[in-house]
mmCIF file of C-alpha atoms and ligand atoms in Angstrom:
data_model
loop_
_atom_site.group_PDB
_atom_site.id
_atom_site.type_symbol
_atom_site.label_atom_id
_atom_site.label_comp_id
_atom_site.label_asym_id
_atom_site.label_seq_id
_atom_site.Cartn_x
_atom_site.Cartn_y
_atom_site.Cartn_z
ATOM 1 C CA UNK A 932 253.001 19.328 -27.164
ATOM 2 C CA UNK A 933 250.749 21.937 -25.474
ATOM 3 C CA UNK A 934 251.602 22.225 -21.754
ATOM 4 C CA UNK A 935 249.392 20.119 -19.499
ATOM 5 C CA UNK A 936 246.865 21.873 -17.241
ATOM 6 C CA UNK A 937 247.688 21.672 -13.543
ATOM 7 C CA UNK A 938 244.761 20.155 -11.629
ATOM 8 C CA UNK A 939 244.750 20.118 -7.823
ATOM 9 C CA UNK A 940 242.496 17.511 -6.183
ATOM 10 C CA UNK A 941 241.475 17.797 -2.532
ATOM 11 C CA UNK A 942 240.258 14.652 -0.759
ATOM 12 C CA UNK A 943 242.379 12.546 -3.132
ATOM 13 C CA UNK A 944 242.616 9.651 -0.630
ATOM 14 C CA UNK A 945 238.805 9.406 -0.586
ATOM 15 C CA UNK A 946 236.366 7.472 -2.750
ATOM 16 C CA UNK A 947 235.782 10.236 -5.311
ATOM 17 C CA UNK A 948 239.368 11.473 -5.071
ATOM 18 C CA UNK A 949 240.891 8.127 -6.007
ATOM 19 C CA UNK A 950 238.611 7.831 -9.037
ATOM 20 C CA UNK A 951 239.398 11.395 -10.122
ATOM 21 C CA UNK A 952 243.148 10.811 -9.971
ATOM 22 C CA UNK A 953 242.885 7.512 -11.882
ATOM 23 C CA UNK A 954 240.782 9.031 -14.682
ATOM 24 C CA UNK A 955 242.834 12.230 -14.951
ATOM 25 C CA UNK A 956 246.025 10.177 -15.311
ATOM 26 C CA UNK A 957 244.495 8.318 -18.266
ATOM 27 C CA UNK A 958 244.395 11.626 -20.158
ATOM 28 C CA UNK A 959 247.478 13.344 -21.520
ATOM 29 C CA UNK A 960 246.117 16.795 -20.776
ATOM 30 C CA UNK A 961 246.539 17.118 -17.015
ATOM 31 C CA UNK A 962 249.378 17.373 -14.529
ATOM 32 C CA UNK A 963 247.782 15.886 -11.392
ATOM 33 C CA UNK A 964 248.401 17.126 -7.855
ATOM 34 C CA UNK A 965 246.641 14.789 -5.417
ATOM 35 C CA UNK A 966 246.244 16.173 -1.902
ATOM 36 C CA UNK A 967 245.007 14.625 1.300
ATOM 37 C CA UNK A 968 245.386 14.622 5.059
ATOM 38 C CA UNK A 969 248.547 12.804 6.154
ATOM 39 C CA UNK A 970 250.114 9.999 4.145
ATOM 40 C CA UNK A 971 249.221 9.115 0.561
ATOM 41 C CA UNK A 972 246.768 6.202 0.445
ATOM 42 C CA UNK A 973 246.465 6.229 -3.324
ATOM 43 C CA UNK A 974 247.792 3.312 -5.339
ATOM 44 C CA UNK A 975 249.949 3.760 -8.411
ATOM 45 C CA UNK A 976 252.056 6.694 -9.590
ATOM 46 C CA UNK A 977 252.092 9.431 -12.225
ATOM 47 C CA UNK A 978 250.725 12.080 -9.884
ATOM 48 C CA UNK A 979 252.341 14.341 -7.285
ATOM 49 C CA UNK A 980 250.985 13.736 -3.770
ATOM 50 C CA UNK A 981 250.744 16.756 -1.476
ATOM 51 C CA UNK A 982 250.026 16.205 2.200
ATOM 52 C CA UNK A 983 247.737 19.093 3.169
ATOM 53 C CA UNK A 984 245.292 19.586 6.009
ATOM 54 C CA UNK A 985 242.884 22.032 4.372
ATOM 55 C CA UNK A 986 241.704 23.467 7.713
ATOM 56 C CA UNK A 987 245.110 25.143 8.024
ATOM 57 C CA UNK A 988 244.835 28.451 6.127
ATOM 58 C CA UNK A 989 248.582 29.123 6.065
ATOM 59 C CA UNK A 990 249.285 25.642 4.676
ATOM 60 C CA UNK A 991 246.590 26.071 2.026
ATOM 61 C CA UNK A 992 247.958 29.480 0.993
ATOM 62 C CA UNK A 993 251.560 28.220 0.858
ATOM 63 C CA UNK A 994 250.826 24.939 -0.972
ATOM 64 C CA UNK A 995 248.449 26.387 -3.558
ATOM 65 C CA UNK A 996 250.678 29.477 -3.961
ATOM 66 C CA UNK A 997 253.630 27.280 -4.916
ATOM 67 C CA UNK A 998 251.622 25.076 -7.312
ATOM 68 C CA UNK A 999 249.334 27.778 -8.738
ATOM 69 C CA UNK A 1000 246.943 25.278 -10.355
ATOM 70 C CA UNK A 1001 244.725 25.944 -13.366
ATOM 71 C CA UNK A 1002 241.920 23.863 -11.839
ATOM 72 C CA UNK A 1003 240.976 22.879 -8.276
ATOM 73 C CA UNK A 1004 238.491 20.028 -7.810
ATOM 74 C CA UNK A 1005 237.479 20.318 -4.170
ATOM 75 C CA UNK A 1006 236.033 17.019 -2.998
ATOM 76 C CA UNK A 1007 237.509 16.968 0.504
ATOM 77 C CA UNK A 1008 234.912 17.173 3.260
ATOM 78 C CA UNK A 1009 233.789 15.661 6.523
ATOM 79 C CA UNK A 1010 231.347 13.207 4.970
ATOM 80 C CA UNK A 1011 230.147 11.126 7.903
ATOM 81 C CA UNK A 1012 226.738 12.772 8.233
ATOM 82 C CA UNK A 1013 226.099 11.507 11.755
ATOM 83 C CA UNK A 1014 229.546 12.587 12.943
ATOM 84 C CA UNK A 1015 228.861 16.018 11.418
ATOM 85 C CA UNK A 1016 225.695 16.302 13.523
ATOM 86 C CA UNK A 1017 227.537 15.302 16.702
ATOM 87 C CA UNK A 1018 230.770 17.245 16.091
ATOM 88 C CA UNK A 1019 229.598 20.451 14.438
ATOM 89 C CA UNK A 1020 232.746 22.475 15.026
ATOM 90 C CA UNK A 1021 234.926 19.959 13.176
ATOM 91 C CA UNK A 1022 232.302 19.721 10.456
ATOM 92 C CA UNK A 1023 232.192 23.495 9.972
ATOM 93 C CA UNK A 1024 235.968 23.688 9.895
ATOM 94 C CA UNK A 1025 236.329 20.987 7.248
ATOM 95 C CA UNK A 1026 233.307 21.843 5.101
ATOM 96 C CA UNK A 1027 233.080 25.648 5.314
ATOM 97 C CA UNK A 1028 236.298 27.243 6.625
ATOM 98 C CA UNK A 1029 238.505 24.993 4.478
ATOM 99 C CA UNK A 1030 236.412 25.809 1.405
ATOM 100 C CA UNK A 1031 236.911 29.523 2.108
ATOM 101 C CA UNK A 1032 240.695 29.067 2.340
ATOM 102 C CA UNK A 1033 240.761 27.113 -0.926
ATOM 103 C CA UNK A 1034 238.600 29.700 -2.693
ATOM 104 C CA UNK A 1035 241.023 32.439 -1.621
ATOM 105 C CA UNK A 1036 243.879 30.430 -3.106
ATOM 106 C CA UNK A 1037 241.868 29.765 -6.268
ATOM 107 C CA UNK A 1038 241.191 33.485 -6.704
ATOM 108 C CA UNK A 1039 244.899 34.265 -6.311
ATOM 109 C CA UNK A 1040 245.806 31.658 -8.938
ATOM 110 C CA UNK A 1041 242.720 32.510 -11.027
ATOM 111 C CA UNK A 1042 242.030 28.775 -11.055
ATOM 112 C CA UNK A 1043 238.733 27.195 -12.127
ATOM 113 C CA UNK A 1044 237.179 26.140 -8.799
ATOM 114 C CA UNK A 1045 234.984 23.004 -8.949
ATOM 115 C CA UNK A 1046 233.105 22.279 -5.727
ATOM 116 C CA UNK A 1047 231.531 18.873 -5.069
ATOM 117 C CA UNK A 1048 228.202 19.250 -3.333
ATOM 118 C CA UNK A 1049 225.261 17.144 -2.266
ATOM 119 C CA UNK A 1050 221.530 16.440 -2.333
ATOM 120 C CA UNK A 1051 221.607 16.956 1.431
ATOM 121 C CA UNK A 1052 221.305 20.705 0.926
ATOM 122 C CA UNK A 1053 217.617 19.980 0.175
ATOM 123 C CA UNK A 1054 214.717 19.251 2.523
ATOM 124 C CA UNK A 1055 213.681 15.993 0.841
ATOM 125 C CA UNK A 1056 210.032 17.069 0.615
ATOM 126 C CA UNK A 1057 210.093 16.422 -3.108
ATOM 127 C CA UNK A 1058 212.432 14.731 -5.541
ATOM 128 C CA UNK A 1059 214.038 14.276 -7.953
ATOM 129 C CA UNK A 1060 215.170 17.897 -8.315
ATOM 130 C CA UNK A 1061 216.732 20.029 -11.043
ATOM 131 C CA UNK A 1062 219.501 22.643 -10.619
ATOM 132 C CA UNK A 1063 216.997 25.409 -9.806
ATOM 133 C CA UNK A 1064 215.518 23.755 -6.708
ATOM 134 C CA UNK A 1065 215.497 25.806 -3.498
ATOM 135 C CA UNK A 1066 217.839 24.516 -0.771
ATOM 136 C CA UNK A 1067 216.598 23.821 2.774
ATOM 137 C CA UNK A 1068 218.923 21.396 4.586
ATOM 138 C CA UNK A 1069 217.585 19.154 7.390
ATOM 139 C CA UNK A 1070 220.942 18.239 8.963
ATOM 140 C CA UNK A 1071 224.147 20.004 9.888
ATOM 141 C CA UNK A 1072 226.223 18.351 7.176
ATOM 142 C CA UNK A 1073 223.753 19.724 4.622
ATOM 143 C CA UNK A 1074 223.914 23.187 6.188
ATOM 144 C CA UNK A 1075 227.705 23.274 5.877
ATOM 145 C CA UNK A 1076 227.680 22.076 2.283
ATOM 146 C CA UNK A 1077 225.094 24.743 1.429
ATOM 147 C CA UNK A 1078 227.272 27.411 3.065
ATOM 148 C CA UNK A 1079 230.179 26.072 1.020
ATOM 149 C CA UNK A 1080 228.107 26.478 -2.149
ATOM 150 C CA UNK A 1081 227.259 30.057 -1.208
ATOM 151 C CA UNK A 1082 230.963 30.870 -0.765
ATOM 152 C CA UNK A 1083 231.694 29.301 -4.164
ATOM 153 C CA UNK A 1084 228.930 31.229 -5.944
ATOM 154 C CA UNK A 1085 230.367 34.504 -4.584
ATOM 155 C CA UNK A 1086 233.982 33.758 -5.520
ATOM 156 C CA UNK A 1087 235.967 35.899 -7.955
ATOM 157 C CA UNK A 1088 237.231 33.192 -10.262
ATOM 158 C CA UNK A 1089 235.604 30.715 -12.616
ATOM 159 C CA UNK A 1090 233.446 28.350 -10.522
ATOM 160 C CA UNK A 1091 231.322 25.244 -10.911
ATOM 161 C CA UNK A 1092 229.324 23.114 -8.513
ATOM 162 C CA UNK A 1093 228.887 19.379 -9.144
ATOM 163 C CA UNK A 1094 225.983 18.163 -6.997
ATOM 164 C CA UNK A 1095 225.767 14.429 -6.421
ATOM 165 C CA UNK A 1096 223.848 11.784 -4.445
ATOM 166 C CA UNK A 1097 224.623 8.598 -2.485
ATOM 167 C CA UNK A 1098 228.004 7.746 -4.015
ATOM 168 C CA UNK A 1099 229.029 4.097 -4.040
ATOM 169 C CA UNK A 1100 232.104 2.202 -5.141
ATOM 170 C CA UNK A 1101 235.263 0.584 -3.903
ATOM 171 C CA UNK A 1102 238.637 2.245 -3.392
ATOM 172 C CA UNK A 1103 241.910 1.557 -1.592
ATOM 173 C CA UNK A 1104 242.044 1.931 2.177
ATOM 174 C CA UNK A 1105 238.570 3.499 2.386
ATOM 175 C CA UNK A 1106 237.755 5.640 5.409
ATOM 176 C CA UNK A 1107 234.017 4.846 5.168
ATOM 177 C CA UNK A 1108 231.707 2.289 3.594
ATOM 178 C CA UNK A 1109 228.759 2.901 1.275
ATOM 179 C CA UNK A 1110 225.362 1.386 0.755
ATOM 180 C CA UNK A 1111 226.156 -1.383 -1.752
ATOM 181 C CA UNK A 1112 229.204 -2.621 0.157
ATOM 182 C CA UNK A 1113 227.298 -2.393 3.451
ATOM 183 C CA UNK A 1114 224.276 -4.358 2.182
ATOM 184 C CA UNK A 1115 226.502 -6.956 0.505
ATOM 185 C CA UNK A 1116 228.744 -7.516 3.537
ATOM 186 C CA UNK A 1117 225.808 -7.590 5.984
ATOM 187 C CA UNK A 1118 223.878 -10.202 3.978
ATOM 188 C CA UNK A 1119 227.016 -12.278 3.347
ATOM 189 C CA UNK A 1120 227.504 -12.324 7.124
ATOM 190 C CA UNK A 1121 223.895 -13.497 7.567
ATOM 191 C CA UNK A 1122 223.102 -10.242 9.397
ATOM 192 C CA UNK A 1123 219.544 -8.878 9.387
ATOM 193 C CA UNK A 1124 219.360 -5.232 8.277
ATOM 194 C CA UNK A 1125 216.571 -2.675 8.512
ATOM 195 C CA UNK A 1126 216.260 -0.666 5.307
ATOM 196 C CA UNK A 1127 213.972 2.302 4.763
ATOM 197 C CA UNK A 1128 211.471 2.392 1.916
ATOM 198 C CA UNK A 1129 210.670 6.112 2.183
ATOM 199 C CA UNK A 1130 214.082 7.640 1.414
ATOM 200 C CA UNK A 1131 214.584 8.026 -2.333
ATOM 201 C CA UNK A 1132 217.908 8.747 -4.052
ATOM 202 C CA UNK A 1133 219.602 8.624 -7.446
ATOM 203 C CA UNK A 1134 222.615 6.524 -6.378
ATOM 204 C CA UNK A 1135 225.869 7.383 -8.119
ATOM 205 C CA UNK A 1136 228.794 5.188 -9.124
ATOM 206 C CA UNK A 1137 231.967 6.966 -7.962
ATOM 207 C CA UNK A 1138 233.510 6.582 -11.431
ATOM 208 C CA UNK A 1139 230.568 8.422 -13.000
ATOM 209 C CA UNK A 1140 230.873 11.283 -10.503
ATOM 210 C CA UNK A 1141 234.564 11.575 -11.322
ATOM 211 C CA UNK A 1142 233.807 11.529 -15.061
ATOM 212 C CA UNK A 1143 231.246 14.300 -14.611
ATOM 213 C CA UNK A 1144 233.683 16.492 -12.676
ATOM 214 C CA UNK A 1145 236.306 15.985 -15.380
ATOM 215 C CA UNK A 1146 233.817 16.911 -18.119
ATOM 216 C CA UNK A 1147 233.159 20.168 -16.241
ATOM 217 C CA UNK A 1148 236.922 20.822 -16.053
ATOM 218 C CA UNK A 1149 237.608 19.933 -19.706
ATOM 219 C CA UNK A 1150 234.705 22.023 -21.022
ATOM 220 C CA UNK A 1151 235.373 24.835 -18.522
ATOM 221 C CA UNK A 1152 231.635 24.638 -17.838
ATOM 222 C CA UNK A 1153 230.482 27.179 -15.254
ATOM 223 C CA UNK A 1154 227.534 27.039 -12.852
ATOM 224 C CA UNK A 1155 225.655 24.200 -11.138
ATOM 225 C CA UNK A 1156 225.424 20.674 -12.598
ATOM 226 C CA UNK A 1157 223.614 17.651 -11.204
ATOM 227 C CA UNK A 1158 226.059 14.771 -11.611
ATOM 228 C CA UNK A 1159 224.541 11.486 -10.382
ATOM 229 C CA UNK A 1160 223.067 8.165 -11.449
ATOM 230 C CA UNK A 1161 219.955 7.974 -13.639
ATOM 231 C CA UNK A 1162 217.779 5.726 -11.485
ATOM 232 C CA UNK A 1163 215.408 7.047 -8.796
ATOM 233 C CA UNK A 1164 215.218 4.330 -6.122
ATOM 234 C CA UNK A 1165 214.380 3.884 -2.450
ATOM 235 C CA UNK A 1166 217.066 2.495 -0.161
ATOM 236 C CA UNK A 1167 214.893 -0.604 0.190
ATOM 237 C CA UNK A 1168 214.835 -1.097 -3.597
ATOM 238 C CA UNK A 1169 218.618 -0.588 -3.772
ATOM 239 C CA UNK A 1170 219.157 -3.220 -1.078
ATOM 240 C CA UNK A 1171 216.952 -5.757 -2.874
ATOM 241 C CA UNK A 1172 218.560 -5.118 -6.255
ATOM 242 C CA UNK A 1173 221.974 -5.575 -4.606
ATOM 243 C CA UNK A 1174 220.869 -8.837 -2.953
ATOM 244 C CA UNK A 1175 219.472 -10.112 -6.263
ATOM 245 C CA UNK A 1176 222.685 -9.241 -8.113
ATOM 246 C CA UNK A 1177 224.929 -11.070 -5.644
ATOM 247 C CA UNK A 1178 222.448 -13.922 -5.024
ATOM 248 C CA UNK A 1179 222.088 -13.086 -1.339
ATOM 249 C CA UNK A 1180 219.217 -13.778 1.093
ATOM 250 C CA UNK A 1181 216.602 -11.033 0.760
ATOM 251 C CA UNK A 1182 214.736 -12.311 3.822
ATOM 252 C CA UNK A 1183 217.433 -10.593 5.887
ATOM 253 C CA UNK A 1184 216.342 -7.207 4.504
ATOM 254 C CA UNK A 1185 213.657 -5.936 6.909
ATOM 255 C CA UNK A 1186 211.496 -3.159 5.486
ATOM 256 C CA UNK A 1187 211.489 -0.033 7.634
ATOM 257 C CA UNK A 1188 210.641 3.612 7.270
ATOM 258 C CA UNK A 1189 211.908 6.854 8.796
ATOM 259 C CA UNK A 1190 209.418 6.553 11.669
ATOM 260 C CA UNK A 1191 210.827 3.181 12.745
ATOM 261 C CA UNK A 1192 214.471 3.636 11.697
ATOM 262 C CA UNK A 1193 216.411 6.708 12.711
ATOM 263 C CA UNK A 1194 220.012 7.868 12.654
ATOM 264 C CA UNK A 1195 221.630 10.665 14.746
ATOM 265 C CA UNK A 1196 221.267 13.070 11.817
ATOM 266 C CA UNK A 1197 217.919 13.429 10.043
ATOM 267 C CA UNK A 1198 217.988 12.313 6.397
ATOM 268 C CA UNK A 1199 215.945 14.127 3.714
ATOM 269 C CA UNK A 1200 213.269 11.741 2.407
ATOM 270 C CA UNK A 1201 212.996 12.343 -1.318
ATOM 271 C CA UNK A 1202 216.103 13.682 -3.013
ATOM 272 C CA UNK A 1203 217.735 12.513 -6.189
ATOM 273 C CA UNK A 1204 218.507 14.750 -9.151
ATOM 274 C CA UNK A 1205 217.383 15.289 -12.732
ATOM 275 C CA UNK A 1206 220.503 15.161 -14.909
ATOM 276 C CA UNK A 1207 219.166 16.541 -18.211
ATOM 277 C CA UNK A 1208 221.372 19.670 -18.021
ATOM 278 C CA UNK A 1209 224.608 17.666 -17.560
ATOM 279 C CA UNK A 1210 223.559 15.236 -20.286
ATOM 280 C CA UNK A 1211 222.873 18.049 -22.766
ATOM 281 C CA UNK A 1212 225.661 20.491 -21.904
ATOM 282 C CA UNK A 1213 228.442 18.094 -20.886
ATOM 283 C CA UNK A 1214 227.563 14.844 -22.611
ATOM 284 C CA UNK A 1215 227.402 13.230 -19.161
ATOM 285 C CA UNK A 1216 226.066 9.654 -19.438
ATOM 286 C CA UNK A 1217 226.115 7.685 -16.149
ATOM 287 C CA UNK A 1218 225.614 3.925 -15.820
ATOM 288 C CA UNK A 1219 222.288 2.525 -14.681
ATOM 289 C CA UNK A 1220 222.237 1.283 -11.087
ATOM 290 C CA UNK A 1221 222.278 -2.354 -12.193
ATOM 291 C CA UNK A 1222 225.160 -1.782 -14.658
ATOM 292 C CA UNK A 1223 227.056 0.082 -11.954
ATOM 293 C CA UNK A 1224 226.690 -2.836 -9.523
ATOM 294 C CA UNK A 1225 228.149 -5.089 -12.228
ATOM 295 C CA UNK A 1226 231.173 -2.815 -12.558
ATOM 296 C CA UNK A 1227 231.594 -2.741 -8.782
ATOM 297 C CA UNK A 1228 231.297 -6.541 -8.586
ATOM 298 C CA UNK A 1229 234.194 -6.920 -11.037
ATOM 299 C CA UNK A 1230 236.306 -4.435 -9.041
ATOM 300 C CA UNK A 1231 235.632 -6.383 -5.834
ATOM 301 C CA UNK A 1232 236.864 -9.574 -7.493
ATOM 302 C CA UNK A 1233 239.950 -7.784 -8.869
ATOM 303 C CA UNK A 1234 240.673 -6.260 -5.447
ATOM 304 C CA UNK A 1235 240.681 -9.783 -3.960
ATOM 305 C CA UNK A 1236 243.015 -11.189 -6.620
HETATM 306 N N1 LIG B 1881 229.724 9.857 -0.490
HETATM 307 C C1 LIG B 1881 228.555 10.313 -0.820
HETATM 308 O O1 LIG B 1881 227.546 9.615 -0.774
HETATM 309 C C2 LIG B 1881 228.407 11.732 -1.277
HETATM 310 C C3 LIG B 1881 229.481 12.619 -1.245
HETATM 311 N N2 LIG B 1881 229.288 13.911 -1.643
HETATM 312 C C4 LIG B 1881 230.429 14.849 -1.623
HETATM 313 O O2 LIG B 1881 231.444 14.297 -2.452
HETATM 314 C C5 LIG B 1881 232.725 14.645 -1.950
HETATM 315 C C6 LIG B 1881 233.605 13.408 -1.892
HETATM 316 O O3 LIG B 1881 232.959 12.487 -1.086
HETATM 317 P P1 LIG B 1881 233.581 11.015 -0.881
HETATM 318 O O4 LIG B 1881 234.756 10.822 -1.772
HETATM 319 O O5 LIG B 1881 232.459 10.055 -0.930
HETATM 320 O O6 LIG B 1881 234.064 11.127 0.620
HETATM 321 P P2 LIG B 1881 235.320 10.495 1.353
HETATM 322 O O7 LIG B 1881 235.013 10.627 2.807
HETATM 323 O O8 LIG B 1881 235.644 9.172 0.776
HETATM 324 O O9 LIG B 1881 236.472 11.504 0.940
HETATM 325 C C7 LIG B 1881 236.566 12.753 1.541
HETATM 326 C C8 LIG B 1881 238.043 13.001 1.706
HETATM 327 O O10 LIG B 1881 238.219 14.305 2.267
HETATM 328 C C9 LIG B 1881 239.332 14.192 3.136
HETATM 329 N N3 LIG B 1881 239.353 15.238 4.135
HETATM 330 C C10 LIG B 1881 238.479 15.457 5.126
HETATM 331 N N4 LIG B 1881 238.900 16.474 5.897
HETATM 332 C C11 LIG B 1881 240.106 16.891 5.392
HETATM 333 C C12 LIG B 1881 241.067 17.878 5.759
HETATM 334 N N5 LIG B 1881 240.879 18.643 6.830
HETATM 335 N N6 LIG B 1881 242.182 17.996 5.024
HETATM 336 C C13 LIG B 1881 242.391 17.204 3.945
HETATM 337 N N7 LIG B 1881 241.521 16.246 3.527
HETATM 338 C C14 LIG B 1881 240.399 16.095 4.262
HETATM 339 C C15 LIG B 1881 239.176 12.829 3.798
HETATM 340 O O11 LIG B 1881 240.429 12.445 4.336
HETATM 341 P P3 LIG B 1881 240.581 11.059 5.147
HETATM 342 O O12 LIG B 1881 240.413 9.974 4.140
HETATM 343 O O13 LIG B 1881 241.968 11.129 5.692
HETATM 344 O O14 LIG B 1881 239.490 11.078 6.201
HETATM 345 C C16 LIG B 1881 238.712 11.977 2.623
HETATM 346 O O15 LIG B 1881 239.775 11.351 1.965
HETATM 347 C C17 LIG B 1881 232.489 15.335 -0.607
HETATM 348 O O16 LIG B 1881 232.616 16.737 -0.802
HETATM 349 C C18 LIG B 1881 231.051 15.001 -0.255
HETATM 350 O O17 LIG B 1881 230.431 16.047 0.484
HETATM 351 C C19 LIG B 1881 228.073 14.381 -2.072
HETATM 352 C C20 LIG B 1881 226.989 13.545 -2.111
HETATM 353 C C21 LIG B 1881 227.095 12.157 -1.776
HETATM 354 C C1 LIG B 1882 222.877 2.489 7.709
HETATM 355 C C2 LIG B 1882 221.500 2.392 7.109
HETATM 356 C C3 LIG B 1882 221.140 3.212 6.067
HETATM 357 N N1 LIG B 1882 219.902 3.107 5.525
HETATM 358 C C4 LIG B 1882 219.504 3.966 4.409
HETATM 359 C C5 LIG B 1882 219.406 5.439 4.759
HETATM 360 C C6 LIG B 1882 219.781 6.122 3.460
HETATM 361 O O1 LIG B 1882 218.624 6.224 2.625
HETATM 362 C C7 LIG B 1882 220.767 5.159 2.809
HETATM 363 C C8 LIG B 1882 222.220 5.570 3.044
HETATM 364 O O2 LIG B 1882 222.355 5.830 4.410
HETATM 365 P P1 LIG B 1882 223.850 6.032 5.035
HETATM 366 O O3 LIG B 1882 223.693 6.488 6.424
HETATM 367 O O4 LIG B 1882 224.623 4.810 4.743
HETATM 368 O O5 LIG B 1882 224.458 7.149 4.090
HETATM 369 P P2 LIG B 1882 224.225 8.720 4.219
HETATM 370 O O6 LIG B 1882 225.047 9.268 5.326
HETATM 371 O O7 LIG B 1882 222.769 9.017 4.228
HETATM 372 O O8 LIG B 1882 224.871 9.139 2.816
HETATM 373 C C9 LIG B 1882 225.035 10.488 2.565
HETATM 374 O O9 LIG B 1882 226.414 10.749 2.521
HETATM 375 C C10 LIG B 1882 226.682 12.137 2.368
HETATM 376 C C11 LIG B 1882 228.167 12.332 2.278
HETATM 377 C C12 LIG B 1882 225.946 12.739 1.213
HETATM 378 O O10 LIG B 1882 226.359 13.757 0.687
HETATM 379 C C13 LIG B 1882 224.571 12.242 0.875
HETATM 380 O O11 LIG B 1882 224.321 12.389 -0.527
HETATM 381 C C14 LIG B 1882 224.385 10.782 1.226
HETATM 382 O O12 LIG B 1882 225.023 9.967 0.271
HETATM 383 O O13 LIG B 1882 220.546 3.892 3.417
HETATM 384 C C15 LIG B 1882 218.967 2.180 6.000
HETATM 385 O O14 LIG B 1882 217.841 2.111 5.504
HETATM 386 N N2 LIG B 1882 219.317 1.357 7.020
HETATM 387 C C16 LIG B 1882 220.557 1.425 7.603
HETATM 388 O O15 LIG B 1882 220.840 0.654 8.552
#
């Protein structure tokens, strides 16, 4: 049997990370190293968990030097956009410095470096966007992810960037919620929510993002790929589709816009990505938003069982 490729996942305890590990384990072709801050929060077995705080350069060098992976899928980041705006030093450390340390280790191992990036590197003046769009972030999180991309594009080993948008799903012991779960739980609790109708996204099921990253790894595809859902929707539309799916009270969804609803960090208005390149070159085929909600609904039921 040909030896399995060693794949090192950062952020493995997170939403994307847990899906990546689960899908990689289903294949016979990878030896999976799942890394995260502190204790392992992943269910199941079949992978090697490595506790690694990626803002520690010596720890990154030592850990990656010992493993010497063939592939690194770097999904770890400080992802709370408002916290990033309010705590910029921590955000820079996690999203830029850590990426630099991991790139150095990837170059030493000559590993294929796959960086997970975001629509928040764009201004939101127009969307959806293809891979050639010009970046102009409107919040600090977006600035750090763009700087991370620039480090990746200059690295001296095979590199890829998987850009994604508004990831949703359910995972074990999640450190943050996401739009579908938030709308569902708010409406189930009878809570009125304000939802903007002028921010447009292409929401992405976490499983599809993981599948896209794995396609990039398997095909050793280099460069930038938009990996997200196919439907271009406003947050308000997403909330109403979610309420319809779960039979919840849509009267609780109060229409707002970015002039009446604001968060500590500015959000780009129109983002979302065109995925033609990933469809053609990788065979990437994500679920529609409605199909994805159906998959999530089943997982929620299973998680309760
Ligand atoms: N979620 C979204 O809507 C989108 C996400 N992305 C990108 O996708 C990637 C994955 O996001 P997602 O899975 O949703 O985010 P999560 O927040 O669920 O996962 C990120 C993981 O990174 C870990 N992490 C943060 N800092 C460190 C550190 N210093 N050392 C080790 N691990 C660390 C977190 O650990 P812990 O759990 O302990 O906090 C967490 O498990 C990120 O790069 C993000 O920028 C892009 C577009 C949209
Ligand atoms: C909380 C909230 C959000 N929204 C809208 C704003 C936005 O369009 C959408 C999601 O807002 P949130 O603040 O929940 O999520 P947000 O922090 O905008 O999510 C971002 O996360 C980072 C990691 C990314 O990389 C981005 O792609 C994006 O997914 O919902 C409302 O309309 N009302 C609300 O009360």
